[in-house]
PDB file of C-alpha atoms and ligand atoms in Angstrom:
ATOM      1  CA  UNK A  14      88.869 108.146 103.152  1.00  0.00           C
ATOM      2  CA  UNK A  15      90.297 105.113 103.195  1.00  0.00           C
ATOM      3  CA  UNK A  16      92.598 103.556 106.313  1.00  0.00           C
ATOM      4  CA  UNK A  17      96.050 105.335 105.988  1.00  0.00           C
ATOM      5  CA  UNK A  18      99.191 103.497 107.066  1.00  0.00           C
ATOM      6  CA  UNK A  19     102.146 105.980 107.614  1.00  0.00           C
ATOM      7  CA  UNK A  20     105.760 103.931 108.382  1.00  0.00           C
ATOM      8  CA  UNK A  21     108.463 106.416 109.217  1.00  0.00           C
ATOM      9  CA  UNK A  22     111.841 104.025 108.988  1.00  0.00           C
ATOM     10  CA  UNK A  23     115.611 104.412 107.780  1.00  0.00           C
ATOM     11  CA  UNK A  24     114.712 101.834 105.073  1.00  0.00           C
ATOM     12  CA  UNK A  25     112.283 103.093 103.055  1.00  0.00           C
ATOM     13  CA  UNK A  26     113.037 100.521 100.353  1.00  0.00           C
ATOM     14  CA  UNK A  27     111.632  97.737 102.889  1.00  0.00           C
ATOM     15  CA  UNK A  28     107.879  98.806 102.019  1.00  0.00           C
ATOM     16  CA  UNK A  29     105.595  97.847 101.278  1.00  0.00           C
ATOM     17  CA  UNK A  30     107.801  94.499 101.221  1.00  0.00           C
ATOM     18  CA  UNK A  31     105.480  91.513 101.403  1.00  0.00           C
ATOM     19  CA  UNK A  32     102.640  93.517 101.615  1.00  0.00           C
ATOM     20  CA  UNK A  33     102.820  94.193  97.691  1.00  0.00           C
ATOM     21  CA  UNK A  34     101.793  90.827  97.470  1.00  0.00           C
ATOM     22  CA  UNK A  35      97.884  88.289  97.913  1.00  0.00           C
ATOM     23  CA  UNK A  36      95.773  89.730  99.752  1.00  0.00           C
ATOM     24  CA  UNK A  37      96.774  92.659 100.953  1.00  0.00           C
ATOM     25  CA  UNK A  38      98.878  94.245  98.072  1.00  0.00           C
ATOM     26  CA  UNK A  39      95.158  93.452  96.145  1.00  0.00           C
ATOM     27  CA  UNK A  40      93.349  95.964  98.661  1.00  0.00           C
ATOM     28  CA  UNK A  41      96.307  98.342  97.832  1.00  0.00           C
ATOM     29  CA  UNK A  42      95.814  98.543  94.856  1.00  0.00           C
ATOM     30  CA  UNK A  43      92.207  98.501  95.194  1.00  0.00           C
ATOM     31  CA  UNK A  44      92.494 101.549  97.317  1.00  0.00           C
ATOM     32  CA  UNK A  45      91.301  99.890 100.469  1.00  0.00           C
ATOM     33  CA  UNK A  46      93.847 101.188 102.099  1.00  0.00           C
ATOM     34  CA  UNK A  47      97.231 103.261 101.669  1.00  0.00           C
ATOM     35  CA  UNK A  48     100.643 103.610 102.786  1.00  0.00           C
ATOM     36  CA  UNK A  49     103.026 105.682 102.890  1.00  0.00           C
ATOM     37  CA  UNK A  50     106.527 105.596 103.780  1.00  0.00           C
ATOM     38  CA  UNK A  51     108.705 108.302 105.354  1.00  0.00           C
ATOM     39  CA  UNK A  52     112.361 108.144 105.712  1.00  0.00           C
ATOM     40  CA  UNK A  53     113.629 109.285 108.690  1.00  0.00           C
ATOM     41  CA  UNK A  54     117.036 110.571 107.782  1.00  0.00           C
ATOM     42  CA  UNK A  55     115.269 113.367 105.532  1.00  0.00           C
ATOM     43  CA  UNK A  56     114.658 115.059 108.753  1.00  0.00           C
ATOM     44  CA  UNK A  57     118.249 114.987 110.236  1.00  0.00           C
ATOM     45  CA  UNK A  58     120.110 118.307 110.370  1.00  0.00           C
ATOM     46  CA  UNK A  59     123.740 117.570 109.573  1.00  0.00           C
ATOM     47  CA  UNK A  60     125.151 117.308 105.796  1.00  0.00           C
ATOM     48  CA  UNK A  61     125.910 113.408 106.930  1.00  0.00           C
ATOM     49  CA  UNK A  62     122.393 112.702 107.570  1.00  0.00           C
ATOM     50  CA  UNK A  63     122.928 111.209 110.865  1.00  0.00           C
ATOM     51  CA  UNK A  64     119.376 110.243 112.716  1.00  0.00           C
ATOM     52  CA  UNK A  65     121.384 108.415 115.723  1.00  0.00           C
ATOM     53  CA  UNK A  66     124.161 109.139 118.477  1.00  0.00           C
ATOM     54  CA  UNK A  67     125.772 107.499 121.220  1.00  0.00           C
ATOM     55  CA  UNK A  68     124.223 106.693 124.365  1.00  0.00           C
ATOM     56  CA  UNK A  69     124.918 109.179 127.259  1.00  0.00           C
ATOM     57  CA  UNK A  70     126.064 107.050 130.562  1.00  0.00           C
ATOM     58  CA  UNK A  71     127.704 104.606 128.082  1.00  0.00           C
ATOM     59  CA  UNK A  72     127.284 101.319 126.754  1.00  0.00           C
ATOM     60  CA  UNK A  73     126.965  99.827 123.810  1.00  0.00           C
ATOM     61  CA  UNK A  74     124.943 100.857 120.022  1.00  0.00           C
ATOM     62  CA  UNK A  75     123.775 104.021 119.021  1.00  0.00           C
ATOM     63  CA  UNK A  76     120.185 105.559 119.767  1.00  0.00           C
ATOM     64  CA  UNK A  77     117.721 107.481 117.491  1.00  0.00           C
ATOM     65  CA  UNK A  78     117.802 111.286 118.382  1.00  0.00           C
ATOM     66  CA  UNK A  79     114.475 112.706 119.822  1.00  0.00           C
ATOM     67  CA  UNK A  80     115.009 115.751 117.928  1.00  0.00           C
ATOM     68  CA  UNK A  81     115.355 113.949 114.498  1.00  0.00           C
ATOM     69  CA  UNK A  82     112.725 111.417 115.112  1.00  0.00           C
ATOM     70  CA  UNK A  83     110.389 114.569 116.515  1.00  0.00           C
ATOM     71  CA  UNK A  84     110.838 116.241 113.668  1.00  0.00           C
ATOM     72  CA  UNK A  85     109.881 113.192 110.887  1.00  0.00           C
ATOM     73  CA  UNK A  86     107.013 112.488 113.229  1.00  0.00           C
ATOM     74  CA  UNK A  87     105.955 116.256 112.456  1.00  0.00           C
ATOM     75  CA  UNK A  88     106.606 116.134 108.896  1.00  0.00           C
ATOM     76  CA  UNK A  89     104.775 112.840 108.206  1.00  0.00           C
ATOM     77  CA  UNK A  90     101.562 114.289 109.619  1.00  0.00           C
ATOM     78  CA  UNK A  91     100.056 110.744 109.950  1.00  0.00           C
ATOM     79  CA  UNK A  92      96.487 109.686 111.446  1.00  0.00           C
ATOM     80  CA  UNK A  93      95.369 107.674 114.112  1.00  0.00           C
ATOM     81  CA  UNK A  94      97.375 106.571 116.768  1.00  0.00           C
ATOM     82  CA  UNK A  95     101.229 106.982 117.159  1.00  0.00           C
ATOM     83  CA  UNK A  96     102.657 103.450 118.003  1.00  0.00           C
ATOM     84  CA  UNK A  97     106.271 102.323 118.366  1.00  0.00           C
ATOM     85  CA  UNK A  98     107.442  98.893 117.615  1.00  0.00           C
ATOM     86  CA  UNK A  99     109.203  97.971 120.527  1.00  0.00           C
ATOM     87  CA  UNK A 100     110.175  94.623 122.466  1.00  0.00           C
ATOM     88  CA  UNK A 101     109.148  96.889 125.181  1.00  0.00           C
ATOM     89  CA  UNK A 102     105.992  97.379 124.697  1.00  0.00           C
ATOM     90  CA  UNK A 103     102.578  95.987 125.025  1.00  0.00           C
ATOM     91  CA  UNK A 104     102.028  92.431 123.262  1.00  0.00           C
ATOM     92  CA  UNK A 105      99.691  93.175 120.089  1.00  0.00           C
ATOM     93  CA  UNK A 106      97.001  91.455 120.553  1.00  0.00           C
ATOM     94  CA  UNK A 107      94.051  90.694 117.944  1.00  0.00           C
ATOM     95  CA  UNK A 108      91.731  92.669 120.040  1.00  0.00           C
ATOM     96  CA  UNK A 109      94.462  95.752 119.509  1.00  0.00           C
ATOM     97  CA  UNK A 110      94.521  95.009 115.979  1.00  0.00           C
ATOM     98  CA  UNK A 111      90.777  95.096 116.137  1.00  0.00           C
ATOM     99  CA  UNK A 112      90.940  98.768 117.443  1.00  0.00           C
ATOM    100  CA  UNK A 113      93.484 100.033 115.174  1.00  0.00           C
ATOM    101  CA  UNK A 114      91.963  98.606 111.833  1.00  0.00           C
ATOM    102  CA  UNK A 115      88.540 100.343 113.251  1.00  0.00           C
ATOM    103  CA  UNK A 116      90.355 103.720 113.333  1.00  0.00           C
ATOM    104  CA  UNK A 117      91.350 106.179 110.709  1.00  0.00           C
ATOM    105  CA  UNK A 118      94.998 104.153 110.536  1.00  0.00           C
ATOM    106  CA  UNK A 119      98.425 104.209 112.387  1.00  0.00           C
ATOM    107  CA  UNK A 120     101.527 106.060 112.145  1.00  0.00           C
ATOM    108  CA  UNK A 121     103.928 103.222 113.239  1.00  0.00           C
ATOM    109  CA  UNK A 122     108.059 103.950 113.725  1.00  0.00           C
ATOM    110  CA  UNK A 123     110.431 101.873 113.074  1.00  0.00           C
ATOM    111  CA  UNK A 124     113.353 101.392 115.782  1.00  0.00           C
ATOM    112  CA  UNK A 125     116.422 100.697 115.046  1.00  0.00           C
ATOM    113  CA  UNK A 126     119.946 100.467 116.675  1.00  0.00           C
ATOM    114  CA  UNK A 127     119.658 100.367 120.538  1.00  0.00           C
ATOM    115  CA  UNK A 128     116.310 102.134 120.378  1.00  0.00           C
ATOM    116  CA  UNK A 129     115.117 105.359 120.690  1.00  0.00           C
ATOM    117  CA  UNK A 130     115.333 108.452 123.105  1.00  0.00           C
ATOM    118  CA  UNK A 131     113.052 108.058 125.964  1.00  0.00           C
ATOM    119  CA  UNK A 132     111.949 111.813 125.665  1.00  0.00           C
ATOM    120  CA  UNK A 133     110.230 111.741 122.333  1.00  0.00           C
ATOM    121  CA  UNK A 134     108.398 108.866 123.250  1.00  0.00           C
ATOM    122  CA  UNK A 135     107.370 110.362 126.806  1.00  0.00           C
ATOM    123  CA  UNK A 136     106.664 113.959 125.292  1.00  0.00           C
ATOM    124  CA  UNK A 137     104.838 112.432 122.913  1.00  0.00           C
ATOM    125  CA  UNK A 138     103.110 109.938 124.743  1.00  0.00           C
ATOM    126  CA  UNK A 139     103.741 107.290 121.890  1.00  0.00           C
ATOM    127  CA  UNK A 140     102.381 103.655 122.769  1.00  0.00           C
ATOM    128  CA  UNK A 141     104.999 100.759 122.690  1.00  0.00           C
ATOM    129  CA  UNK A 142     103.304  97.716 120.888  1.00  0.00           C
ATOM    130  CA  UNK A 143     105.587  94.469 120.991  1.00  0.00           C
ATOM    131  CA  UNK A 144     105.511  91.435 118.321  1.00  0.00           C
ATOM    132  CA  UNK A 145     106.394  89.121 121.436  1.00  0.00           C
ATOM    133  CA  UNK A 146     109.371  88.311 123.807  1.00  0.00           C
ATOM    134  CA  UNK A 147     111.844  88.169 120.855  1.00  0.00           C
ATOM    135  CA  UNK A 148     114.249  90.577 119.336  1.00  0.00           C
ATOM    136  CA  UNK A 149     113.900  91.856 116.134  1.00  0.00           C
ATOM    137  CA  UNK A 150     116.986  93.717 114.308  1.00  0.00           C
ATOM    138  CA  UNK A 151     114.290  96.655 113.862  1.00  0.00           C
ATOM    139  CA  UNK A 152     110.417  98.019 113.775  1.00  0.00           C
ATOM    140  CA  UNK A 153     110.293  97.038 110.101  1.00  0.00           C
ATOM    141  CA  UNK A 154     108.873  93.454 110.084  1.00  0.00           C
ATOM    142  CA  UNK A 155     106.894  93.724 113.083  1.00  0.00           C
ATOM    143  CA  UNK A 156     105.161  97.122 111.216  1.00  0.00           C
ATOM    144  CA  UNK A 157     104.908  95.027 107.938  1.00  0.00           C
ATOM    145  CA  UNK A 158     102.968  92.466 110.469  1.00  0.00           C
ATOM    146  CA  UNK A 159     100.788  94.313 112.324  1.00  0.00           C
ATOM    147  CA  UNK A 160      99.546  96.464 109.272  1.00  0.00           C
ATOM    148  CA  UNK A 161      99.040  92.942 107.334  1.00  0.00           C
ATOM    149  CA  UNK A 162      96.879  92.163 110.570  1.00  0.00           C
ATOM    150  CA  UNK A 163      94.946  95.384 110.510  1.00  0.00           C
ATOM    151  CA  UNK A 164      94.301  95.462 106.848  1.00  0.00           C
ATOM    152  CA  UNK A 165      92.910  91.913 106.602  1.00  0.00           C
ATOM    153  CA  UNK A 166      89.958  93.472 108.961  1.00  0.00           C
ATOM    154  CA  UNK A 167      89.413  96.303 106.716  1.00  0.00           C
ATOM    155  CA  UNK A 168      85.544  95.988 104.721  1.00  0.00           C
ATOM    156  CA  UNK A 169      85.917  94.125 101.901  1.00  0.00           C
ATOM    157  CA  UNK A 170      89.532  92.982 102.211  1.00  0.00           C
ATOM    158  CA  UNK A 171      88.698  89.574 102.950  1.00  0.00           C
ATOM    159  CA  UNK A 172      86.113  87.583 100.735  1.00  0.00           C
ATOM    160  CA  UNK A 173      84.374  85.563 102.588  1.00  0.00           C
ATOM    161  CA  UNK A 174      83.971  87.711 106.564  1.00  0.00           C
ATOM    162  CA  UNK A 175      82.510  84.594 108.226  1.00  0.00           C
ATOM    163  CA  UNK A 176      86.225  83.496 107.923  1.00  0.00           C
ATOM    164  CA  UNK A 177      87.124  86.139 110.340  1.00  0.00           C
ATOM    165  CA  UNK A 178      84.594  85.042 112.620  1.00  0.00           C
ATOM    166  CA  UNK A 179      85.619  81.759 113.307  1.00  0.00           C
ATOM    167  CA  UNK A 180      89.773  82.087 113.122  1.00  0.00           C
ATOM    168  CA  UNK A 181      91.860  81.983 115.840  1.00  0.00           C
ATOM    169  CA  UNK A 182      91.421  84.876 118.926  1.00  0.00           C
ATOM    170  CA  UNK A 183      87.944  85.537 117.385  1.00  0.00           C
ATOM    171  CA  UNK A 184      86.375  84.507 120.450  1.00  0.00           C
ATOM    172  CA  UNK A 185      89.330  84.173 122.746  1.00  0.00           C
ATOM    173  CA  UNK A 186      90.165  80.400 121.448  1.00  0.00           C
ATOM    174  CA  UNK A 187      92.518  79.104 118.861  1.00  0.00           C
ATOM    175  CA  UNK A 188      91.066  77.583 115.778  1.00  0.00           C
ATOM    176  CA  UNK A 189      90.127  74.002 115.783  1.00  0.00           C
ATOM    177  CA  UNK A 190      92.150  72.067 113.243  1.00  0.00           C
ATOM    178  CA  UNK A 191      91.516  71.422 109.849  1.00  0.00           C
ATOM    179  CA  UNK A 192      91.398  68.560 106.846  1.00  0.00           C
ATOM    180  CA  UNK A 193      90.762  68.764 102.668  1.00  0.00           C
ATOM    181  CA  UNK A 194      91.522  65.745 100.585  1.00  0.00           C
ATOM    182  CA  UNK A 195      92.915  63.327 100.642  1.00  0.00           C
ATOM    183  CA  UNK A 196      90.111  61.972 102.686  1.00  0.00           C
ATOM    184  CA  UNK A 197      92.901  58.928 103.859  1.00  0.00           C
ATOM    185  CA  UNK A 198      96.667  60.195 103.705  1.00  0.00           C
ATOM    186  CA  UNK A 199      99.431  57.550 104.310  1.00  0.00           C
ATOM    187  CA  UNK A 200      96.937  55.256 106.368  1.00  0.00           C
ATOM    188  CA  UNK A 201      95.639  58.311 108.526  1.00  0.00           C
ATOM    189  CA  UNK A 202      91.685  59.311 108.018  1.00  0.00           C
ATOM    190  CA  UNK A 203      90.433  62.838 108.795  1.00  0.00           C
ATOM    191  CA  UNK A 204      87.608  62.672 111.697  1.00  0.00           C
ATOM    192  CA  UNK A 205      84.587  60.497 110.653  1.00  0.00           C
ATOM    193  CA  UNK A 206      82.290  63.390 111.892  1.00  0.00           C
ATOM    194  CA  UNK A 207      83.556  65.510 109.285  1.00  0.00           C
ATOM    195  CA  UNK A 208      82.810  63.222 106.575  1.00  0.00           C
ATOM    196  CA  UNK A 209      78.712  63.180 108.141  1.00  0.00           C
ATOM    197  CA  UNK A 210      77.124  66.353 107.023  1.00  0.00           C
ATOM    198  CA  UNK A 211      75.824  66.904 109.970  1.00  0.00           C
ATOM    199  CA  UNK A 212      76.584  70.556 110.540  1.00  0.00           C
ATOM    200  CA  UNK A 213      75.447  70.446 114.297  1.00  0.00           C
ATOM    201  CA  UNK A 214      77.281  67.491 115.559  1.00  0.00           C
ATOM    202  CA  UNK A 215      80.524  69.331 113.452  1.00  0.00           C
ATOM    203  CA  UNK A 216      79.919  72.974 114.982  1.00  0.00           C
ATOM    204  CA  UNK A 217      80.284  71.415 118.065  1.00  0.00           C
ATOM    205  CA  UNK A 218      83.271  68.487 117.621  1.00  0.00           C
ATOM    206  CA  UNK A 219      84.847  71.770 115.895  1.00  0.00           C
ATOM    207  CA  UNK A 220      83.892  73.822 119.232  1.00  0.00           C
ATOM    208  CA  UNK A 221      85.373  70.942 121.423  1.00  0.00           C
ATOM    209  CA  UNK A 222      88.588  70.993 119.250  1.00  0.00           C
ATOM    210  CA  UNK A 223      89.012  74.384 120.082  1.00  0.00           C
ATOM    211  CA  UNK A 224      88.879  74.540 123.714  1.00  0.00           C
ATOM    212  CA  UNK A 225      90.835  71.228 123.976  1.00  0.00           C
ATOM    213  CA  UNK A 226      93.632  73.173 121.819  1.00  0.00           C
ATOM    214  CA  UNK A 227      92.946  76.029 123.777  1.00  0.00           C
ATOM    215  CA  UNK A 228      93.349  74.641 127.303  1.00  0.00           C
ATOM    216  CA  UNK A 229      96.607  72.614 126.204  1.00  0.00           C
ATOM    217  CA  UNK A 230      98.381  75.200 124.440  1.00  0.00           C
ATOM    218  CA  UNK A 231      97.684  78.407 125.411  1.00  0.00           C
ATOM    219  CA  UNK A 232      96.591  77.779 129.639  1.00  0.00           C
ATOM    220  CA  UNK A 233      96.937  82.391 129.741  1.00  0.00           C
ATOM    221  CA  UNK A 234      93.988  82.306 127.081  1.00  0.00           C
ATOM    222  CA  UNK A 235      91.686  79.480 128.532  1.00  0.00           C
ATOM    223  CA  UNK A 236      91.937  81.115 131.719  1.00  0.00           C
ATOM    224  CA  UNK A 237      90.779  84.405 130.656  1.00  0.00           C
ATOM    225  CA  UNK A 238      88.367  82.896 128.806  1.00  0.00           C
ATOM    226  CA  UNK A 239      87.164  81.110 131.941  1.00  0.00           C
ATOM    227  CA  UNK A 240      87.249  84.123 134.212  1.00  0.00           C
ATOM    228  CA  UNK A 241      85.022  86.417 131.557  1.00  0.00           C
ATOM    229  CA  UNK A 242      82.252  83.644 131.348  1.00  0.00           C
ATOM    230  CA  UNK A 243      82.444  83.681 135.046  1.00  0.00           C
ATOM    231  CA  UNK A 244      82.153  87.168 134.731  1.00  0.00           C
ATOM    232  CA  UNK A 245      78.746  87.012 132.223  1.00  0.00           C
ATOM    233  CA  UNK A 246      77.159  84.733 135.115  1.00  0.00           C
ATOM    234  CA  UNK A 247      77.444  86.629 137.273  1.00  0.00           C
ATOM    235  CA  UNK A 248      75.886  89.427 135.537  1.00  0.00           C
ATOM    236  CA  UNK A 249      72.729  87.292 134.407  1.00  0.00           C
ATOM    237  CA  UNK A 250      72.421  86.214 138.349  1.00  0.00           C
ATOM    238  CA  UNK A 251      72.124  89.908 139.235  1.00  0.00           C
TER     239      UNK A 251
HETATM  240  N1  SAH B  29     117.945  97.439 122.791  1.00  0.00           N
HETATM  241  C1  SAH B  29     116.569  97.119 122.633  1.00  0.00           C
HETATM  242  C2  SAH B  29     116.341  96.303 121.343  1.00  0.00           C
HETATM  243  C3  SAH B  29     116.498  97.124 120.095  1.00  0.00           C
HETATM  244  S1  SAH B  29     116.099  96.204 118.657  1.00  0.00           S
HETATM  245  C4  SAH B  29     116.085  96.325 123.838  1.00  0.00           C
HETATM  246  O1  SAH B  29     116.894  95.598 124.411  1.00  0.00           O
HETATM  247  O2  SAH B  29     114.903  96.409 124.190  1.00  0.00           O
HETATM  248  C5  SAH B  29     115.897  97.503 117.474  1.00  0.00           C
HETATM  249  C6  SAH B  29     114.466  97.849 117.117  1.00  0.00           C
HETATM  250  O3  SAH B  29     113.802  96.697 116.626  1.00  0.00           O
HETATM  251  C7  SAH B  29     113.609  98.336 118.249  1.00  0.00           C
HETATM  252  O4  SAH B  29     113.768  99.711 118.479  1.00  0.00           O
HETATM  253  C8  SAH B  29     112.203  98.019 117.744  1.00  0.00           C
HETATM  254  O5  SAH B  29     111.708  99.041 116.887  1.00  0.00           O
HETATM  255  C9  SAH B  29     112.419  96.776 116.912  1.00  0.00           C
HETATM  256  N2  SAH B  29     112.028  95.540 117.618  1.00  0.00           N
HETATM  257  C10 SAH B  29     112.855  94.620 118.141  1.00  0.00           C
HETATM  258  N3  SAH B  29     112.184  93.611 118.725  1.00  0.00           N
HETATM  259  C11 SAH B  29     110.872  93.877 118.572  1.00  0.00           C
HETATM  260  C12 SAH B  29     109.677  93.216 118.970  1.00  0.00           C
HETATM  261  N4  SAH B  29     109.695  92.082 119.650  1.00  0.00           N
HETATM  262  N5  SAH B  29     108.508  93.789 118.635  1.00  0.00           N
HETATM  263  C13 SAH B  29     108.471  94.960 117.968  1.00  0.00           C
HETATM  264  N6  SAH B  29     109.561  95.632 117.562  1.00  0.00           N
HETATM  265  C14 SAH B  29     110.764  95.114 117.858  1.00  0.00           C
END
């Protein structure tokens, strides 16, 4: 079996989207993976087809009704783990996506309006994953994202694997930068070392680039970074 995507939205016609497309529309059609789309409003019980209602205590938007939502959740009878896109949640993480592409697949929903009744996602106990500290219109683009991250992981989706190996988050550092020809554009060479063929001295200028990036940019990542090497001392001490 292969790794089942299951995307339960109000717009349906926003899949599979971009991932139609390179790499991982190829593995869809390859049967690397599959998706499947389920449109909420199917499962609303009025003749209007309404999937959302007004807040109670006021305020402003609608939110998705637990009932309705319950229901498609039921009906889709997805795999793996139940995940909510949500501003709220969780930041994904690579080492998330890791997990997830590992599993059997996702069953991701797609907010939209305000957001969605607390009870179905308490009963439920449905995990909030978040693109980042940003609002999105709705779940759509941030499912579309994290299933393009998953699926990229998946056997045989990727060509060449030692690619995955060395990009970014791979081993808790960004990726150290890269050149291709022209070897001199507008008066600016690409690092001598690179030009030397000497694969040890580039492993590590490439290694240095990394943690230099690293330790500028992204201080939260060095530091954890720090603290688990700390941590592996500490264990060969003992
Ligand atoms: N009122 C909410 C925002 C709702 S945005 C709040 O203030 O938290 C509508 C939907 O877009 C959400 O239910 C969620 O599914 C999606 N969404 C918005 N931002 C997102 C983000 N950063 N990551 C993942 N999903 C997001």
């Amino acid at each position: 079996m292969s790794w089942r995507a299951t995307v339960l939205t109000i717009f349906p016609e926003m899949l599979p989207g971009p991932l139609a497309h390179s790499l991982a529309g190829k593995a869809l059609s390859a049967g690397r993976w599959q998706l499947e789309t389920v449109d909420i409003r199917d499962f609303a019980r009025d003749k209007h087809r309404s999937v959302d209602d007004a807040p109670f205590g006021g305020g402003p938007g609608m939110i998705m009704r637990a009932d309705v939502l319950d229901a498609a959740i039921t009906g889709a009878s997805g795999v793996g783990e139940t995940i909510l896109l949500s501003p709220r949640g969780r930041r994904l993480d690579q080492q998330r996506v890791r997990e997830l592409a590992a599993g059997p697949g996702v069953t991701l929903i797609c907010g939209r309006f305000e957001g969605v009744d607390e009870r179905v996602i308490e009963m439920r106990g449905i995990e909030e994953l978040s693109l980042g500290d940003f609002v999105l219109s709705g779940g759509e683009p941030a499912a579309i994202a994290l299933m393009d991250a998953c699926v990229r992981l998946l056997p045989g989706v990727v060509g060449c694997p030692q690619a995955l190996a060395e990009e970014s988050f791979a081993e808790g550092l960004l990726e150290y930068p890269h050149y291709t020809r022209p070897a001199v554009w507008q008066g600016q060479a690409v690092p001598e070392v690179l030009l030397s063929g000497d694969h040890a001295r580039i492993r590590a200028w490439r290694r240095e680039q990394a943690e230099r990036l690293t330790q500028a940019r992204r201080p939260d990542l060095w530091a954890s970074l720090v603290a688990a090497r700390q941590g592996k001392d500490r264990e060969v001490e003992r």
